[in-house]
Coordinates of C-alpha atoms in Angstrom, one line a residue:
X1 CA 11.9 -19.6 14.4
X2 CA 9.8 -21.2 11.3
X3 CA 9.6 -19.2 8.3
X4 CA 7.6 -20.5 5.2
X5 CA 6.1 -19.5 2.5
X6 CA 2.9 -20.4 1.7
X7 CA 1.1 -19.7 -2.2
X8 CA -2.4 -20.8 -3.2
X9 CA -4.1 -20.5 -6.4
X10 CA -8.1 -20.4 -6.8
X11 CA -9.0 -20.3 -10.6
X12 CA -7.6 -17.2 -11.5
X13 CA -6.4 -16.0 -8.6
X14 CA -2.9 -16.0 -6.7
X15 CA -2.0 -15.7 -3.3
X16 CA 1.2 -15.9 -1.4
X17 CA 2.0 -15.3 2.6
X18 CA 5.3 -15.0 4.0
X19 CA 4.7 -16.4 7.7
X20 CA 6.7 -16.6 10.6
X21 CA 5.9 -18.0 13.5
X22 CA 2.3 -17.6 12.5
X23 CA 2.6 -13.7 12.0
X24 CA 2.1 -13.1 8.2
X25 CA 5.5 -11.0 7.5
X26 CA 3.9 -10.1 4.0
X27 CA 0.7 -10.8 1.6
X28 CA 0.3 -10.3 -2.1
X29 CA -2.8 -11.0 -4.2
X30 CA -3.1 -11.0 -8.1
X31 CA -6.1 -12.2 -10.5
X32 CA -6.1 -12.8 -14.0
X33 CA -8.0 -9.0 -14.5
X34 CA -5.1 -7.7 -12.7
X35 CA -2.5 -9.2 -15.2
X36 CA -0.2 -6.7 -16.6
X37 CA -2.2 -6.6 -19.7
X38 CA -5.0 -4.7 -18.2
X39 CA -3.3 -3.4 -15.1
X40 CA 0.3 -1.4 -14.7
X41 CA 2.1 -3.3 -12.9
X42 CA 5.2 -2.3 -10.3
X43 CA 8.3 -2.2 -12.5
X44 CA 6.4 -2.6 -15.8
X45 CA 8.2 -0.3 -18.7
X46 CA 6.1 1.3 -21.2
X47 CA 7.1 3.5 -24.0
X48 CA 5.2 6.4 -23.1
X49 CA 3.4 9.8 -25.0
X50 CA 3.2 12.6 -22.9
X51 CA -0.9 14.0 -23.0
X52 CA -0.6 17.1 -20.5
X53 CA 2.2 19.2 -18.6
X54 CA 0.6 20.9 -15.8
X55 CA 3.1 23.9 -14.6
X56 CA 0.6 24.6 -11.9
X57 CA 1.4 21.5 -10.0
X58 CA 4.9 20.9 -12.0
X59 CA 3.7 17.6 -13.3
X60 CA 2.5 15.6 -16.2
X61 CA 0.1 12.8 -17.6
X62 CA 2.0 10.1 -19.9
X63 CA -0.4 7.9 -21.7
X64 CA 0.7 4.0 -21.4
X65 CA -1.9 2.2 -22.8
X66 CA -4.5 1.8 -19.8
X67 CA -7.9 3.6 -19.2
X68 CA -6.0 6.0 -17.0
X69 CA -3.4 7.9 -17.9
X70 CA 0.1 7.6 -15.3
X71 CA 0.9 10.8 -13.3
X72 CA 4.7 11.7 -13.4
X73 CA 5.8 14.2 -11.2
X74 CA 8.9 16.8 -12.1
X75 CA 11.5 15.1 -9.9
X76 CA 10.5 11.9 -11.4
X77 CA 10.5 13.1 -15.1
X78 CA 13.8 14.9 -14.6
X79 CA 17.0 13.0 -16.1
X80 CA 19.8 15.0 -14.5
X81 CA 23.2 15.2 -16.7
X82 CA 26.3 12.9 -15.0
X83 CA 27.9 16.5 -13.7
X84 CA 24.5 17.4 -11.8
X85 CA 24.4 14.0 -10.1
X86 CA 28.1 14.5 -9.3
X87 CA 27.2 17.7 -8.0
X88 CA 24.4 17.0 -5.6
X89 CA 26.7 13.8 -4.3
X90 CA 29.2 16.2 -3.3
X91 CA 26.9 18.6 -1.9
X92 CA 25.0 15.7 0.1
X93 CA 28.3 14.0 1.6
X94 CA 29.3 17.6 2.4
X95 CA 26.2 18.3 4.2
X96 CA 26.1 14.5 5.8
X97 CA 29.4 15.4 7.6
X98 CA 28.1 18.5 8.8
X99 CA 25.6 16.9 10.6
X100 CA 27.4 14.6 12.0
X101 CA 30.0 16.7 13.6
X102 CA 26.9 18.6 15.2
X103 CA 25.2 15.4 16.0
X104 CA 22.0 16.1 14.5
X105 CA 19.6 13.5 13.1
X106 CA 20.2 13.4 9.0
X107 CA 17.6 14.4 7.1
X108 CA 16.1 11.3 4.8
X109 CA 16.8 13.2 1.4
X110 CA 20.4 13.9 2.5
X111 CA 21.3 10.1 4.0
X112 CA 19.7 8.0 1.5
X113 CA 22.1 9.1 -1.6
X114 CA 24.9 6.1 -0.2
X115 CA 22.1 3.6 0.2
X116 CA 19.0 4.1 -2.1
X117 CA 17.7 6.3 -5.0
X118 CA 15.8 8.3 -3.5
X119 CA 17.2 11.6 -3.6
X120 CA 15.8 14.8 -5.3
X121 CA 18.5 15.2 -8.4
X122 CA 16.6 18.1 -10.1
X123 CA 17.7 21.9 -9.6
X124 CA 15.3 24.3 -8.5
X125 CA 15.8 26.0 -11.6
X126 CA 14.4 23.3 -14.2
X127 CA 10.9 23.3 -14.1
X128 CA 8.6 20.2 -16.2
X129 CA 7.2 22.5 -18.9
X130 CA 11.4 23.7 -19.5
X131 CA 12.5 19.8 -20.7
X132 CA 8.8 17.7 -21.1
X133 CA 6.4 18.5 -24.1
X134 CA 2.8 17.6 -25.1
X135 CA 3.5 15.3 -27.3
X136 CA 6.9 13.8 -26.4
X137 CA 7.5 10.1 -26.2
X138 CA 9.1 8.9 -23.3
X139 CA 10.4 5.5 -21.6
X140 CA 8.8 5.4 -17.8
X141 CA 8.3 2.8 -15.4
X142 CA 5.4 2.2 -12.6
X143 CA 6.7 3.1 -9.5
X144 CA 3.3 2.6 -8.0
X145 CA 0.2 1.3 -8.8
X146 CA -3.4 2.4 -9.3
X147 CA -4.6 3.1 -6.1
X148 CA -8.9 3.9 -5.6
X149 CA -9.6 6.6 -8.1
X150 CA -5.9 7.1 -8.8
X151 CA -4.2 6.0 -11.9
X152 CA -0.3 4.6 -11.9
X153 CA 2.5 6.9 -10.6
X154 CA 5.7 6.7 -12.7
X155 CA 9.5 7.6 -13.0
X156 CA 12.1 7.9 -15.9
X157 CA 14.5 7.2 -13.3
X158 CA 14.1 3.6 -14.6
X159 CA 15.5 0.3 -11.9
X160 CA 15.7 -3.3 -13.2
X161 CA 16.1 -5.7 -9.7
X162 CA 17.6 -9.1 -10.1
X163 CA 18.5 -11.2 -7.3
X164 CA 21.3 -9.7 -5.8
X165 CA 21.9 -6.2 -7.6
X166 CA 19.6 -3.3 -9.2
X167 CA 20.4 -1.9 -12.0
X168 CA 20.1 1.5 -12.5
X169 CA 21.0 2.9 -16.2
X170 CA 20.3 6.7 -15.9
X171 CA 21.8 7.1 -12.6
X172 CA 25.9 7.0 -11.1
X173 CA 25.5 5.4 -8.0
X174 CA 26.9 2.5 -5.8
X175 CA 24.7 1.3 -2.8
X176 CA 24.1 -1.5 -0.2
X177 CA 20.8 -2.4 1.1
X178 CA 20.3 -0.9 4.5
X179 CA 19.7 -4.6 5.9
X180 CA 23.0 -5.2 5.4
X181 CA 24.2 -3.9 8.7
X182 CA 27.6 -5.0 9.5
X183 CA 29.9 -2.1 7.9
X184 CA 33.0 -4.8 7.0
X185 CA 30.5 -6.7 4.3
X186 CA 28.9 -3.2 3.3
X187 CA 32.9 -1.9 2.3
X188 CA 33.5 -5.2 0.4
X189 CA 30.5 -5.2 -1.4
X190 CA 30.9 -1.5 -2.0
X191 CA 34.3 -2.0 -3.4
X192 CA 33.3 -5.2 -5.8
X193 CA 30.6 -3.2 -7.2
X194 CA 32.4 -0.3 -8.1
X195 CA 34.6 -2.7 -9.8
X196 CA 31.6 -3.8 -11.6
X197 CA 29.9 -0.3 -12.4
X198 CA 30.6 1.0 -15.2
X199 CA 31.2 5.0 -15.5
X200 CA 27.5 6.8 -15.3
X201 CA 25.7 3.8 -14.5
X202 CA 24.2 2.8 -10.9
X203 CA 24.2 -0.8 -9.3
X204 CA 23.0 -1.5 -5.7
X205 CA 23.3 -4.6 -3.4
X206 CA 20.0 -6.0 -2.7
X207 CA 19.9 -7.8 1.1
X208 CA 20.5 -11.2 -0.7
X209 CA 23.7 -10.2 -2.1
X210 CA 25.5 -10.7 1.6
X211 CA 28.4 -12.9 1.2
X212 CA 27.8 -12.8 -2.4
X213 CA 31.1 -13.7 -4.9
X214 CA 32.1 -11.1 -7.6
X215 CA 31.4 -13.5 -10.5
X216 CA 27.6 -13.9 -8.8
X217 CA 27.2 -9.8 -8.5
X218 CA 29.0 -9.8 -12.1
X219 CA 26.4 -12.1 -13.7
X220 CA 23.6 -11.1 -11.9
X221 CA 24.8 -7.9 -13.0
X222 CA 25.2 -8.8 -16.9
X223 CA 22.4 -10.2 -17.0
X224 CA 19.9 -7.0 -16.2
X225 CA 22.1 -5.2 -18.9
X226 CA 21.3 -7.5 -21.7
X227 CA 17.4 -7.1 -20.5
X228 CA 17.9 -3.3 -20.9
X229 CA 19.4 -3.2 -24.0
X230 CA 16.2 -5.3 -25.0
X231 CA 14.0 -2.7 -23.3
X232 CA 16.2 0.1 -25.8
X233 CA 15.7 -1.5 -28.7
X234 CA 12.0 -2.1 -28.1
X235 CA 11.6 1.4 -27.7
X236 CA 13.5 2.4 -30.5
X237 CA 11.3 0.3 -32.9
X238 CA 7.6 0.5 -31.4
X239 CA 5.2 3.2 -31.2
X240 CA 3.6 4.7 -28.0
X241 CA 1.8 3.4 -25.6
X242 CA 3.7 0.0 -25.6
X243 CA 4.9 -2.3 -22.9
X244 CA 8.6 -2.4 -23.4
X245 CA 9.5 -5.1 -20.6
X246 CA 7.4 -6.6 -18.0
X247 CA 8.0 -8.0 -14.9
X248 CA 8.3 -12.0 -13.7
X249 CA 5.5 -14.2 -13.2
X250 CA 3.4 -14.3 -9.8
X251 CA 5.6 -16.9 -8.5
X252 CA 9.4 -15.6 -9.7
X253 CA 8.2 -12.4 -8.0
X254 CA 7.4 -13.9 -4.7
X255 CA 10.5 -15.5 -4.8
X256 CA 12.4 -12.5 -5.6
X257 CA 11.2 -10.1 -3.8
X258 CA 9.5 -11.4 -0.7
X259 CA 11.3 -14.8 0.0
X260 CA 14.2 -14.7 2.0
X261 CA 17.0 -17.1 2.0
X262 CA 16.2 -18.3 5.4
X263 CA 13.0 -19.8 4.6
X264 CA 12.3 -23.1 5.4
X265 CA 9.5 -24.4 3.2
X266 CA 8.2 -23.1 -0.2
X267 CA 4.1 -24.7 0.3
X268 CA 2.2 -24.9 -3.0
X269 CA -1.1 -26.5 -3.9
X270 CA -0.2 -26.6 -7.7
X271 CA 2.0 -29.2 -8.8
X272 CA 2.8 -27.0 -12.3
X273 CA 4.3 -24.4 -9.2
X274 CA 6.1 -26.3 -7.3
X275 CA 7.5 -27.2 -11.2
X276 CA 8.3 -23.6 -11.7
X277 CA 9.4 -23.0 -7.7
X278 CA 12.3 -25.4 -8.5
X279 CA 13.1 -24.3 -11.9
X280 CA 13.5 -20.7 -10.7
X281 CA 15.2 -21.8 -7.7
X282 CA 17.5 -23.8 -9.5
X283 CA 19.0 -20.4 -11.3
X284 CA 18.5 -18.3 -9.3
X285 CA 18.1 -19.0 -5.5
X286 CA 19.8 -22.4 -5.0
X287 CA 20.0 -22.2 -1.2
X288 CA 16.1 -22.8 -1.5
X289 CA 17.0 -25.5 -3.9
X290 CA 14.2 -28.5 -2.8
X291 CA 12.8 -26.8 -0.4
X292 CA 9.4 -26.6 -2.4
X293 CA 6.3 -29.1 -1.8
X294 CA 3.2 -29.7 -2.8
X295 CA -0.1 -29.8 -0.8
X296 CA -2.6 -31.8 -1.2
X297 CA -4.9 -32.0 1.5
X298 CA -8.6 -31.9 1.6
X299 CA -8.6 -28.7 4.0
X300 CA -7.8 -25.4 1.7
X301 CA -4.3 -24.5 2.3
X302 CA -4.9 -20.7 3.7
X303 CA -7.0 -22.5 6.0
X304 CA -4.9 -25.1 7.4
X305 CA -2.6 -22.5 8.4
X306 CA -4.4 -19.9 9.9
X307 CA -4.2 -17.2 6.8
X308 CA -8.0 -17.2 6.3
X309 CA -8.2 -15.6 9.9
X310 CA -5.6 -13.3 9.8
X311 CA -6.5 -11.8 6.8
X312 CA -10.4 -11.3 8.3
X313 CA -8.9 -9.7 11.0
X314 CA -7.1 -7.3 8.8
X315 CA -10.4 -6.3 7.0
X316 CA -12.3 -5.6 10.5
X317 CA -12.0 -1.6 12.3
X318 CA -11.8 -3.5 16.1
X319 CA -9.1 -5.9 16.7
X320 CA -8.6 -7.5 19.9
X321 CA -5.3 -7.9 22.1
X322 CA -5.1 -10.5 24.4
X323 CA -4.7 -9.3 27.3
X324 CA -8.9 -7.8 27.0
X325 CA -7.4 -4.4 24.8
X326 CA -8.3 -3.3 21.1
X327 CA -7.9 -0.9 18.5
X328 CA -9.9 0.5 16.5
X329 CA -8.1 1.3 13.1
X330 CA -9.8 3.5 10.6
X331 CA -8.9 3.6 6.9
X332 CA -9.9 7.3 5.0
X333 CA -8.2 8.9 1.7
X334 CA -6.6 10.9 3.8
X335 CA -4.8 9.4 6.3
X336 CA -5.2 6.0 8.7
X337 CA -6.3 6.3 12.4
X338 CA -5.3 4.0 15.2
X339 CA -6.8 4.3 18.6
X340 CA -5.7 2.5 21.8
X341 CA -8.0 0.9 24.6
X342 CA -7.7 -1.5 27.3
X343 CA -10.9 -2.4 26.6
X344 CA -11.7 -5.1 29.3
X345 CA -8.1 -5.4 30.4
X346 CA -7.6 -3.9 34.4
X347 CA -4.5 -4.7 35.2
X348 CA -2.7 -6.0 38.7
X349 CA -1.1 -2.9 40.0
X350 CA -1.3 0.5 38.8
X351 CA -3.3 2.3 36.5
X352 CA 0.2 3.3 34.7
X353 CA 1.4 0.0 34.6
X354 CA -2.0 -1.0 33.1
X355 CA -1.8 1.4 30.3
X356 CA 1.9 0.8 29.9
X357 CA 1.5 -3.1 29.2
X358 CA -1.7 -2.3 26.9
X359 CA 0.2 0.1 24.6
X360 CA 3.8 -2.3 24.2
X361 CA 1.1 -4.4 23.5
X362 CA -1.0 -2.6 20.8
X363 CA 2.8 -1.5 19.3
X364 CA 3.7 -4.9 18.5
X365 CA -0.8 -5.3 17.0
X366 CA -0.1 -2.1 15.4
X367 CA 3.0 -3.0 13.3
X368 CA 1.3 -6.1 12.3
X369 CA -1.7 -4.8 11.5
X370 CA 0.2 -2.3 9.5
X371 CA 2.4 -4.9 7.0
X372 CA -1.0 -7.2 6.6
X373 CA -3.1 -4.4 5.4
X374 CA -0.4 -2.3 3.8
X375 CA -1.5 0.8 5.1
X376 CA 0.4 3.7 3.7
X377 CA 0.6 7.6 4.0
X378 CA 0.1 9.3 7.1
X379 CA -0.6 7.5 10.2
X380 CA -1.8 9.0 13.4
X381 CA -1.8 6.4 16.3
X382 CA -3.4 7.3 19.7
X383 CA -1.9 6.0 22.6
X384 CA -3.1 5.8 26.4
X385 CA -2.0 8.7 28.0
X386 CA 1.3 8.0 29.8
X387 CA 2.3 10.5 32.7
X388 CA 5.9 8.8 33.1
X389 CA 8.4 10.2 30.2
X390 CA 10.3 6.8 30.7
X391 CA 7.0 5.1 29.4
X392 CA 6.6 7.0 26.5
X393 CA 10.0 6.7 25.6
X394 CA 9.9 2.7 25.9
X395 CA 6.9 2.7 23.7
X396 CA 8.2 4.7 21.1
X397 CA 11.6 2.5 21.2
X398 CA 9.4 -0.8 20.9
X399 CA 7.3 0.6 18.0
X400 CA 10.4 1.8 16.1
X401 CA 12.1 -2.1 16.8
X402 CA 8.7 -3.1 15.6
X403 CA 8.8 -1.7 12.7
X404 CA 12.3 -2.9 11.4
X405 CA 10.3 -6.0 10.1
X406 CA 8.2 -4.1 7.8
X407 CA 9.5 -4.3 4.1
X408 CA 8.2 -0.7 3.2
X409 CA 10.5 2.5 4.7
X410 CA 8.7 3.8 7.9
X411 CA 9.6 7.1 9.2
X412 CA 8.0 7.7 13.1
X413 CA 8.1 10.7 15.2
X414 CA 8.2 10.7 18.8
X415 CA 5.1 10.7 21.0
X416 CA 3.8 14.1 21.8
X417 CA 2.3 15.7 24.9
X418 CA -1.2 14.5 23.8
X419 CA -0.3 10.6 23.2
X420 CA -0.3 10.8 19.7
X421 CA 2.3 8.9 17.2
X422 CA 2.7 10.7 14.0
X423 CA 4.2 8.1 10.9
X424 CA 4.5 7.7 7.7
X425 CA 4.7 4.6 5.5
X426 CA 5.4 4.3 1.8
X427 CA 2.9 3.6 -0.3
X428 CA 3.1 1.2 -3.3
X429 CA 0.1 -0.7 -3.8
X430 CA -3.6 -0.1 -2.7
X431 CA -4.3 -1.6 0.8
X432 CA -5.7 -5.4 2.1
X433 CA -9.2 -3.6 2.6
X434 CA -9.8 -1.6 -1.6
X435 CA -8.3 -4.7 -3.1
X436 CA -10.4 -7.3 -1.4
X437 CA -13.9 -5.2 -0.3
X438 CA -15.6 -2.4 -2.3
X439 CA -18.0 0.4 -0.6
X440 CA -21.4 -0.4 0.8
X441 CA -23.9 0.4 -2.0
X442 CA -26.8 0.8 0.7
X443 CA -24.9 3.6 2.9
X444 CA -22.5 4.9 -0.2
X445 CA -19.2 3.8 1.7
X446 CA -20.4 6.3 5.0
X447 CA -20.9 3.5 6.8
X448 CA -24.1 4.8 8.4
X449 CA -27.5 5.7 7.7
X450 CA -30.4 8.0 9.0
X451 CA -32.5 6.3 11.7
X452 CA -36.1 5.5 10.9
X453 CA -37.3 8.1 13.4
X454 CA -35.1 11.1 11.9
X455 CA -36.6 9.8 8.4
X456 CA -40.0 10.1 9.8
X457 CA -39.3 13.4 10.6
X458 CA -38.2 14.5 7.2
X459 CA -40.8 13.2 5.7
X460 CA -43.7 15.0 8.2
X461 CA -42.0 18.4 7.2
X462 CA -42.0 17.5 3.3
X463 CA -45.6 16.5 3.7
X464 CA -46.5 19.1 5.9
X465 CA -45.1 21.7 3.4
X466 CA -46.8 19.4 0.1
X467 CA -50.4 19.9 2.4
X468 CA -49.7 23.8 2.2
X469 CA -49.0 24.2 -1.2
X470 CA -51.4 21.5 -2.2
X471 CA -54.8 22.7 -3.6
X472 CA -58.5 23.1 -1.7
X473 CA -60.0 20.8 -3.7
X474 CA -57.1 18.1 -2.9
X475 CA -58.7 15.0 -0.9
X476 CA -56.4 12.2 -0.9
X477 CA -52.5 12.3 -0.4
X478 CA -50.2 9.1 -1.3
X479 CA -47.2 8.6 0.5
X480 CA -44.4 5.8 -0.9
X481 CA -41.5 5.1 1.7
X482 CA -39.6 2.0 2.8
X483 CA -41.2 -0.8 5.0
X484 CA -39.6 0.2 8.1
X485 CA -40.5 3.8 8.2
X486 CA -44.5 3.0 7.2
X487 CA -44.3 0.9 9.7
X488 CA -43.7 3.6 12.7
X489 CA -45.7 6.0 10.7
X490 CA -48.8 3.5 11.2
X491 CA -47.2 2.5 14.5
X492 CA -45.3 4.9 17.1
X493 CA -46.3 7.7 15.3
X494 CA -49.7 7.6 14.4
X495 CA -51.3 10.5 16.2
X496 CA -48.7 12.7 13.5
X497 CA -51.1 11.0 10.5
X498 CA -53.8 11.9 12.2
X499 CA -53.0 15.7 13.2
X500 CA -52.0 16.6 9.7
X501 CA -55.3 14.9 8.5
X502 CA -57.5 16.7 10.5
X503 CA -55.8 20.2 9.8
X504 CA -55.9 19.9 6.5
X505 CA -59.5 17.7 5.9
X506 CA -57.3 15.2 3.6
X507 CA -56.9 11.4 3.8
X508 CA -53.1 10.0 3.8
X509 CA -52.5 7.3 2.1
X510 CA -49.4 5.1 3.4
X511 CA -48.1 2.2 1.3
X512 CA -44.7 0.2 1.6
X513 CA -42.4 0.1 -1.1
X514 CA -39.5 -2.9 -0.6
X515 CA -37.6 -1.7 -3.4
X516 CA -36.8 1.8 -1.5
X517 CA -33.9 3.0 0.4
X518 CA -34.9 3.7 4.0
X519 CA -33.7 7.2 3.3
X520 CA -36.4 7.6 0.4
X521 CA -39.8 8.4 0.2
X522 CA -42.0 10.1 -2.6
X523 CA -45.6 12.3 -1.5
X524 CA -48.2 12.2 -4.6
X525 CA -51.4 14.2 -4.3

């Protein structure tokens, strides 16, 4: 299977694809306005000042320097003392076990503690107006970006990735990346880092780190310290807002945190980046070591290889299977929509067996669909409705195997009685569809507008109630609306003009104004 990665630049703006077989695996976009200086990046540190606690919804707004200010919520903001964290490990492996003996599924917040950092390490008891002031200067980190209206979320539990480890200062905790599957290299690189980790400080294996030496974890390791002492000191001497580290260029991040060692070509159409592709990979990734070249062909690069398409169809609502079927995938602030048809697709045997090969194959659409557009929150899918249990089942299986390719952490429930998939997927940057497309101006981002007849309509009862009010003497009425509807009032509806006019003994004006909204209109008399 062929896996490349593929990074254009226009001007000012960078792109990069991770592509396999065709099928982007992942997409990221940045332009100059987006830099770090006038956008919080993902893993940016900033010396913070705290503007507002808010016990109400037990959270706070830090000021960082940017138009708006981050939101930190009281999980994020609380730094928990080396006892607590010891504590709630015990409590969690205790709890872990118990589950296990009864066979239940673990809940997330209780399984991740070995593997992530993603566990709530705040008592009930300590509130965010009980250890954060007005006023307070504190080091945070973007843990997500501005999304829409949104400004940057951020934690105190800061993370510095490098290549093979993240290091984690404020928290005591040893972890593998849940890629890692075999449990022989997950021991030994459990037992090297330990050896590494120093008391009260955290360290995790990144998926890269498999096979990895204990002289590359220690250096890889050393080296994230010095950059945090740096981060400390910064913060000792500056005052807030202030940036006190920020994270690689474009291409060092693409490399680190979307490239995968099994990558077969690095394609560039900037000779200064395939310059800095070998650099970094020279450091830091030398299996990639010259696998990096430069394009230079008269046909754009995204279009040579089929991006420009793909990333169109991630921006439409209908996208077609092969087979005839298509979903319709809706985008809202609340939550993303995804409905199922076979569309012109009839199948050879049975109606079942029809609806069973259109949903494995909107599962497979769906996950796709999913990583390219980034699509986070809560996701409701609507399936065909399946009668067999056996084909509901091997859906839901094929969706959750589906899914294992997606970078961001995925949690699905089971398909209920009415066909529905419930799912959630994290959310840490705004979607394909808000970074590349902004709302219609004409229909206000509804999507729809009133039809000429139902404006028509409207504007016979405005007039009709402007003729009552409208005094004796009043001869002449003047009525201002856009092209389309003067043209049915003069048209289709004519015999409307003409009622009013006689019942009232005025004379109605009509006259076309280009500049209008067809939803506008304005009576003068």
């Amino acid at each position: 299977m062929s896996k490349d990665l593929i990074i254009n630049k226009t001007l000012n703006e960078w792109r990069a694809v991770l592509v396999e077989n065709g099928e982007i695996l992942d997409y990221l976009l940045e332009r100059e306005k987006d830099s770090s200086v006038n956008h919080p990046r993902v893993g940016n540190i900033y010396k913070g000042k705290v503007l507002r606690v808010l016990p109400g919804m037990q959270s706070a707004f830090v000021d960082i320097g940017f138009e708006k200010a981050a939101f930190l919520y009281v999980d994020d903001a609380y730094m928990p003392t080396l006892d607590e964290q010891r504590e709630m490990a015990q409590k969690a492996e205790a709890q872990r076990k118990e589950q296990s003996i009864r066979g239940k599924i673990i809940p997330d917040e209780l399984s991740t503690f070995t593997d992530a950092v993603d566990m709530r390490l705040r008592p009930d008891s300590a509130t965010i107006e009980s250890f954060l002031k007005e006023g307070d200067e504190i080091i945070v980190q973007v843990a997500k970006e501005p999304i829409s209206t949104k400004g940057p979320r951020v934690t105190r539990h800061v993370t510095l990735p490098g290549r093979y480890v993240v290091y984690m200062p404020y928290i005591e905790h040893t972890g593998v990346s849940r890629r890692i599957e075999n449990d022989e290299e997950r021991d030994r690189l459990k037992d090297i880092l330990d050896t590494i980790r120093p008391e009260g400080k955290g360290i995790i294996a990144r998926t890269a780190a498999e096979g990895s030496s204990y002289k590359i974890l220690k250096n890889d390791y050393d080296m994230l310290v010095r950059i945090w002492k740096e981060v400390q000191k910064r913060f000792e001497k500056q005052n807030a807002p202030f940036v006190c580290y920020e994270d690689l260029t474009f291409i060092q991040r693409v490399l680190r945190d979307i490239t995968d060692e099994d990558v077969d070509d690095i394609i560039i159409d900037t000779k200064e980046g395939v310059k800095e592709i070998e650099k970094f990979t020279l450091k830091y990734l030398p299996e990639l070591k010259g696998n990096a070249r430069f394009y230079d062909e008269t046909t754009p690069i995204f279009e040579k290889y089929g991006i420009d398409v793909e990333i169109e169809r991630g921006l439409s609502n209908k996208v077609y299977l092969r087979s005839g079927g298509s979903l319709n995938i809706d985008q809202t602030e609340a939550l993303v929509s995804i409905d199922v048809n076979t569309g012109k697709f009839v199948g050879r045997k049975t109606l079942e067996e029809t609806i069973l090969r259109t949903n494995l194959e909107a599962v497979k659409e769906i996950a796709y669909q999913l990583r390219l557009r980034n699509c986070g929150g809560i996701i409701i899918i609507d399936f065909i409705d399946m009668e067999k249990e056996e084909n509901r089942q091997a859906v839901y299986d094929t969706l959750v195997e589906a899914l294992k390719k997606d970078r961001a952490k995925t949690k699905v429930l089971p398909i209920s009685d009415l066909g529905l998939v419930e799912m959630t997927r994290k959310r840490t940057r705004d979607t394909l569809t808000r970074i590349l497309c902004e709302p219609c101006h004409y229909c206000e981002g509804t999507g729809r507008v009133k039809t000429v007849l139902t404006v028509c309509y409207e504007l016979v009862r405005e007039l009709n109630k402007t003729l009552k009010n409208a005094p004796a003497n009043a001869k002449k009425i003047s009525i201002f609306a856009h092209p389309e509807v003067t043209a049915r009032l003069c048209g289709e509806d004519l015999d409307l003009i003409d009622t009013l006019e006689e019942a009232y003994g005025v004379t109605l004006q009509i006259r076309s104004e280009n500049s209008y909204h067809v939803e506008q209109f304005e009576i003068f008399g």
